[in-house]
XYZ file of C-alpha atoms in Angstrom:
380
model
C -21.054 15.924 -102.500
C -17.897 17.004 -100.764
C -19.947 18.918 -98.264
C -22.085 15.797 -97.601
C -19.048 13.651 -96.985
C -17.687 16.181 -94.553
C -20.949 16.168 -92.637
C -20.823 12.308 -92.257
C -17.239 12.370 -91.031
C -18.079 15.028 -88.482
C -20.964 12.931 -87.138
C -18.756 9.807 -86.752
C -16.062 11.825 -85.098
C -18.569 13.220 -82.680
C -19.821 9.745 -81.745
C -16.202 8.573 -81.202
C -15.457 11.481 -78.896
C -18.644 10.774 -76.971
C -17.665 7.128 -76.433
C -14.182 8.134 -75.194
C -15.663 10.659 -72.832
C -18.030 8.056 -71.385
C -15.211 5.523 -70.960
C -13.053 8.006 -69.016
C -15.769 9.266 -66.675
C -15.386 8.475 -62.921
C -17.494 5.812 -61.172
C -20.581 7.387 -59.692
C -22.140 5.443 -56.810
C -25.890 5.393 -56.404
C -27.246 8.062 -54.106
C -26.414 7.294 -50.406
C -24.027 4.394 -51.127
C -20.880 6.344 -50.249
C -22.359 7.380 -46.915
C -23.289 3.778 -46.183
C -19.767 2.632 -47.051
C -18.253 5.157 -44.656
C -20.667 4.073 -41.935
C -19.692 0.417 -42.390
C -15.980 1.286 -42.194
C -16.547 3.410 -39.092
C -18.482 0.631 -37.346
C -15.752 -1.840 -38.295
C -13.043 0.381 -36.834
C -15.075 0.852 -33.658
C -15.556 -2.912 -33.359
C -11.819 -3.511 -33.691
C -11.072 -0.782 -31.159
C -13.635 -2.159 -28.722
C -12.173 -5.638 -29.083
C -8.674 -4.272 -28.412
C -9.668 -2.696 -25.090
C -11.732 -5.652 -23.835
C -9.793 -8.144 -21.691
C -10.458 -11.845 -21.921
C -12.700 -13.299 -19.235
C -10.710 -14.466 -16.197
C -10.042 -18.177 -15.792
C -11.674 -18.584 -12.389
C -10.369 -21.519 -10.322
C -12.772 -24.396 -9.934
C -14.916 -23.438 -12.936
C -15.021 -25.187 -16.340
C -11.830 -24.314 -18.185
C -10.288 -22.726 -15.095
C -7.355 -23.950 -13.001
C -7.969 -26.431 -10.183
C -8.491 -25.385 -6.579
C -5.621 -26.652 -4.424
C -5.716 -24.210 -1.479
C -8.158 -23.929 1.409
C -10.672 -21.182 0.714
C -13.425 -19.294 2.500
C -16.662 -18.127 0.908
C -17.231 -14.393 1.236
C -20.429 -12.408 1.738
C -20.953 -11.910 -2.009
C -20.242 -15.519 -2.992
C -16.598 -15.033 -3.978
C -13.897 -17.320 -2.623
C -10.682 -16.243 -0.941
C -7.727 -18.660 -0.879
C -5.390 -18.591 2.118
C -2.352 -20.220 3.695
C -1.514 -20.582 7.393
C 1.966 -20.322 8.916
C 3.590 -20.517 12.338
C 1.976 -21.731 15.537
C -1.531 -23.188 15.402
C -4.001 -20.355 15.887
C -5.685 -21.979 18.891
C -2.444 -21.750 20.913
C -0.913 -18.618 19.333
C -0.822 -15.365 21.254
C -0.459 -13.097 18.217
C -2.448 -13.463 14.985
C -1.218 -11.637 11.883
C -2.789 -11.266 8.443
C -0.151 -10.684 5.775
C -1.130 -8.871 2.544
C 1.078 -9.652 -0.447
C 2.314 -7.135 -2.996
C 2.094 -6.596 -6.752
C 2.418 -9.668 -8.986
C 2.516 -12.014 -5.984
C 0.263 -14.423 -4.117
C -0.279 -16.142 -0.757
C 2.993 -18.054 -1.155
C 4.957 -14.775 -1.235
C 4.524 -14.117 2.467
C 7.921 -12.593 3.159
C 7.271 -12.139 6.884
C 6.174 -15.745 7.373
C 8.948 -17.093 5.137
C 11.849 -15.244 6.773
C 10.719 -14.955 10.394
C 12.904 -17.123 12.620
C 11.356 -20.217 14.169
C 12.706 -19.086 17.524
C 10.661 -15.888 17.445
C 7.593 -17.743 16.176
C 7.826 -20.173 19.114
C 8.867 -17.676 21.802
C 6.178 -15.130 21.005
C 3.535 -17.566 19.780
C 2.817 -16.196 16.311
C 0.228 -17.381 13.803
C 0.277 -15.813 10.314
C -2.346 -16.025 7.586
C -1.463 -15.009 4.040
C -4.081 -14.945 1.296
C -4.473 -14.405 -2.411
C -5.864 -10.955 -3.032
C -8.904 -11.019 -5.372
C -7.979 -12.235 -8.853
C -4.576 -13.536 -7.797
C -3.750 -17.209 -7.332
C -6.881 -19.099 -6.377
C -9.037 -16.237 -5.087
C -11.996 -15.238 -7.238
C -11.687 -11.877 -8.985
C -13.651 -8.879 -7.754
C -14.550 -6.551 -10.645
C -15.997 -4.127 -8.071
C -12.864 -4.080 -5.937
C -12.157 -0.887 -3.974
C -9.896 -0.043 -1.010
C -12.963 -0.583 1.173
C -13.988 -3.954 -0.270
C -10.564 -5.538 0.206
C -10.533 -4.319 3.831
C -13.885 -5.997 4.418
C -12.522 -9.158 2.758
C -9.712 -9.187 5.329
C -12.145 -8.692 8.181
C -14.302 -11.554 6.936
C -11.243 -13.786 6.466
C -10.238 -13.145 10.085
C -13.751 -13.952 11.299
C -14.092 -17.137 9.254
C -10.707 -18.372 10.519
C -11.374 -17.397 14.113
C -8.500 -14.947 14.579
C -10.323 -13.150 17.370
C -11.845 -9.719 17.846
C -8.528 -8.005 17.074
C -5.623 -9.025 14.872
C -2.528 -7.498 13.255
C -2.082 -6.639 9.585
C 1.208 -6.376 7.704
C 1.290 -5.388 4.038
C 4.144 -5.119 1.550
C 4.174 -2.752 -1.467
C 0.644 -2.834 -2.964
C -0.308 -4.895 0.061
C 0.971 -2.055 2.222
C -1.387 0.247 0.373
C -4.219 -2.113 1.344
C -3.354 -1.522 5.000
C -4.407 2.129 4.612
C -7.889 0.832 3.824
C -7.838 -1.334 6.951
C -6.913 1.686 9.055
C -9.840 3.566 7.501
C -12.584 0.950 7.446
C -11.825 -1.665 10.125
C -9.667 0.114 12.761
C -11.809 -1.408 15.504
C -10.598 -4.867 14.449
C -6.886 -4.076 14.497
C -4.375 -4.724 17.281
C -1.606 -3.086 15.230
C -0.437 -2.551 11.662
C 2.730 -2.425 9.578
C 3.191 -0.901 6.136
C 6.330 -2.116 4.355
C 7.354 0.201 1.489
C 3.655 0.817 0.781
C 2.811 1.926 -2.750
C 1.894 5.608 -2.929
C -0.856 7.136 -5.050
C 0.554 10.337 -6.558
C -2.985 11.759 -6.795
C -3.837 11.643 -3.098
C -4.998 15.223 -2.470
C -2.986 15.595 0.745
C 0.286 15.818 -1.183
C 1.509 19.272 -2.220
C 1.424 19.382 -6.024
C 5.099 20.281 -6.360
C 6.151 17.345 -4.159
C 4.006 14.696 -5.845
C 5.049 15.994 -9.286
C 8.726 15.835 -8.377
C 8.336 12.233 -7.201
C 6.164 11.278 -10.171
C 8.661 12.498 -12.757
C 11.475 10.505 -11.166
C 9.886 7.366 -12.616
C 10.746 5.902 -15.977
C 8.805 7.654 -18.736
C 6.942 4.452 -19.579
C 5.787 4.103 -15.973
C 4.596 7.698 -15.917
C 2.356 6.897 -18.880
C 1.187 3.608 -17.373
C 0.007 5.379 -14.234
C -1.540 8.254 -16.190
C -3.617 5.778 -18.143
C -4.644 3.916 -14.969
C -5.655 7.155 -13.255
C -7.305 9.180 -16.007
C -8.548 6.545 -18.479
C -8.739 3.312 -16.506
C -10.857 1.708 -19.259
C -7.717 1.770 -21.440
C -5.503 0.045 -18.872
C -5.786 -3.381 -20.495
C -5.052 -2.012 -23.962
C -2.104 0.085 -22.798
C -0.442 -2.839 -21.073
C -0.937 -5.238 -23.976
C -0.275 -3.006 -27.020
C 3.098 -3.276 -28.762
C 3.544 0.271 -30.082
C 4.819 1.893 -26.876
C 6.640 0.447 -23.848
C 4.258 -0.180 -20.948
C 5.024 -0.802 -17.260
C 8.643 -1.608 -16.450
C 7.436 -3.230 -13.224
C 5.154 -5.636 -15.081
C 8.030 -6.373 -17.472
C 10.396 -7.050 -14.519
C 12.938 -4.604 -15.898
C 16.159 -4.984 -13.873
C 16.635 -1.214 -13.568
C 13.628 -0.865 -11.269
C 15.880 -2.129 -8.472
C 18.471 -0.021 -6.707
C 21.990 -1.290 -5.894
C 20.944 -2.362 -2.351
C 18.062 -4.337 -3.859
C 20.320 -6.043 -6.382
C 22.760 -6.954 -3.618
C 19.980 -8.678 -1.646
C 18.488 -10.407 -4.681
C 21.875 -11.698 -5.798
C 22.109 -13.744 -2.596
C 18.687 -15.319 -2.972
C 17.233 -17.943 -5.228
C 14.819 -16.200 -7.578
C 13.098 -19.462 -8.422
C 9.413 -19.353 -7.512
C 7.791 -22.791 -7.895
C 4.384 -21.142 -7.582
C 5.009 -18.397 -10.158
C 2.548 -19.838 -12.676
C -0.217 -19.571 -10.074
C 0.161 -15.834 -9.554
C -1.422 -14.692 -12.846
C -3.176 -17.919 -13.811
C -6.510 -16.093 -14.052
C -5.081 -13.508 -16.442
C -3.300 -10.169 -16.109
C -6.413 -8.012 -16.065
C -7.880 -8.989 -12.692
C -4.428 -9.086 -11.111
C -1.877 -6.564 -12.355
C -4.208 -4.258 -14.240
C -6.798 -4.171 -11.469
C -4.035 -3.308 -8.989
C -3.001 -0.366 -11.177
C -6.557 0.908 -11.554
C -7.323 0.669 -7.834
C -3.947 1.694 -6.478
C -3.578 4.761 -8.695
C -7.198 5.612 -9.347
C -9.323 8.121 -7.447
C -9.706 7.004 -3.848
C -12.761 7.597 -1.699
C -10.525 8.817 1.126
C -7.095 10.362 1.634
C -4.803 8.394 3.967
C -3.371 11.684 5.210
C -6.768 12.509 6.731
C -6.789 9.399 8.928
C -6.923 9.688 12.698
C -4.932 7.617 15.145
C -6.745 4.261 15.494
C -5.057 3.713 18.863
C -5.513 6.993 20.758
C -4.979 5.267 24.107
C -1.807 3.476 23.054
C -3.426 0.049 22.902
C -1.743 -0.616 19.555
C 0.670 0.958 17.085
C 1.113 1.614 13.365
C 4.552 1.337 11.764
C 5.757 2.443 8.339
C 9.093 1.051 7.132
C 10.798 2.545 4.097
C 14.203 2.287 2.417
C 15.838 5.565 1.430
C 17.066 4.100 -1.884
C 13.761 2.681 -3.105
C 13.312 3.294 -6.844
C 9.721 2.029 -6.858
C 8.254 3.971 -3.932
C 9.589 7.529 -3.399
C 10.973 8.066 0.077
C 10.156 11.786 -0.100
C 6.430 10.994 -0.147
C 6.689 8.591 2.793
C 8.486 11.283 4.769
C 5.640 13.683 4.071
C 3.044 11.124 5.148
C 4.956 10.487 8.372
C 5.075 14.243 8.999
C 1.327 14.598 8.406
C 0.528 11.588 10.606
C 2.795 11.906 13.659
C 1.081 8.968 15.364
C 2.731 6.649 12.810
C 6.052 5.211 13.937
C 8.259 5.866 10.913
C 11.352 3.732 10.322
C 13.554 4.930 7.462
C 16.327 2.527 6.568
C 19.551 4.029 5.187
C 21.058 2.415 2.090
C 18.009 0.167 1.678
C 15.841 -0.323 -1.372
C 12.408 -1.771 -2.035
C 13.058 -5.401 -1.115
C 14.586 -4.684 2.297
C 12.152 -7.110 4.018
C 14.130 -9.918 2.341
C 17.340 -8.882 4.101
C 18.568 -11.331 6.720
C 17.012 -10.648 10.118
C 14.873 -7.778 8.841
C 11.487 -9.351 9.413
C 12.559 -10.472 12.885
C 13.135 -6.816 13.714
C 9.876 -5.684 12.090
C 7.717 -8.232 13.906
C 9.367 -7.799 17.312
C 9.026 -4.020 17.022
C 5.324 -4.408 16.279
C 4.468 -7.018 18.889
C 6.690 -6.244 21.857
C 7.960 -2.757 21.037
C 11.643 -3.642 20.919
C 13.855 -1.014 19.329
C 16.310 -2.510 16.868
C 19.433 -1.524 15.013
C 17.444 -1.685 11.778
C 15.065 1.036 12.908
């Protein structure tokens, strides 16, 4: 009897232990479910990452939802529109026709040469100036296929549509100065002369000795070094890098005051920094303006400016490069090397001058007179 009771208790105890064991066992997913869950998570992460690197579509002027068109525009060969602004003497009576190419984060209204050139020089020499919105800026349609060659052909077509003649002058400032290299490469037969004002330099142009370009590159702020690395090596991440909040991006885009040298700050302190047109500059979005400039300006070029030949071998025109020796945005050491490699360029290095030297009083008078009539000036 006792033995029978013991056997019953042992059976109940066994069932109790079995129930506890079952209750404490881990969840076992059906075969393949865990793999499917991982796949869904992976696809979700990829979708979020893809969304983060994709810029919003540009707000193209004159299209539904886009800003209005207020400027005169020409229609280019591929259907895009280029907005422009005319300054100075009427072109039908002007002796000299100049196309001005604006810089980074600017537009056709930021035509420093046209804005600061004295009326006396405009009248005496007979000067007509055309400034335009580079693709994506202001009221010009974006060009997702933009290259140094395409923007040069845009300028040539602008000159033809406006009747500037078989030859005209080009003047470019900063990133616009970099555009002038493309004009010297692709449309030299259309140029009467050219000026590069503190032109942006691509640290990866192969003509630079590695030690020199590295020295200049590492003089930048660390955040700008990374911004240019991304633009050069992984251009498809340019939008993400310049919009993410984890690391500081371009100090130039952020308008950090330390990008300007003391001479720059002295000039800027005397000027009104109010720009009534500022909202127009990036009204289509940052990607087809600032980011596209970074990708093109510091990407891999199809030519090296230091391999260019003199476009005026018979002296029928001239090319001038003006550079301040205290420019914190464009290294003077690289401009000196370019001038050494291209002795046909007339190099003007300005002592105790920074990046915005064209805004100095009388500076553009000197630049334009030197280009058009060859007058030596105290500034040079």
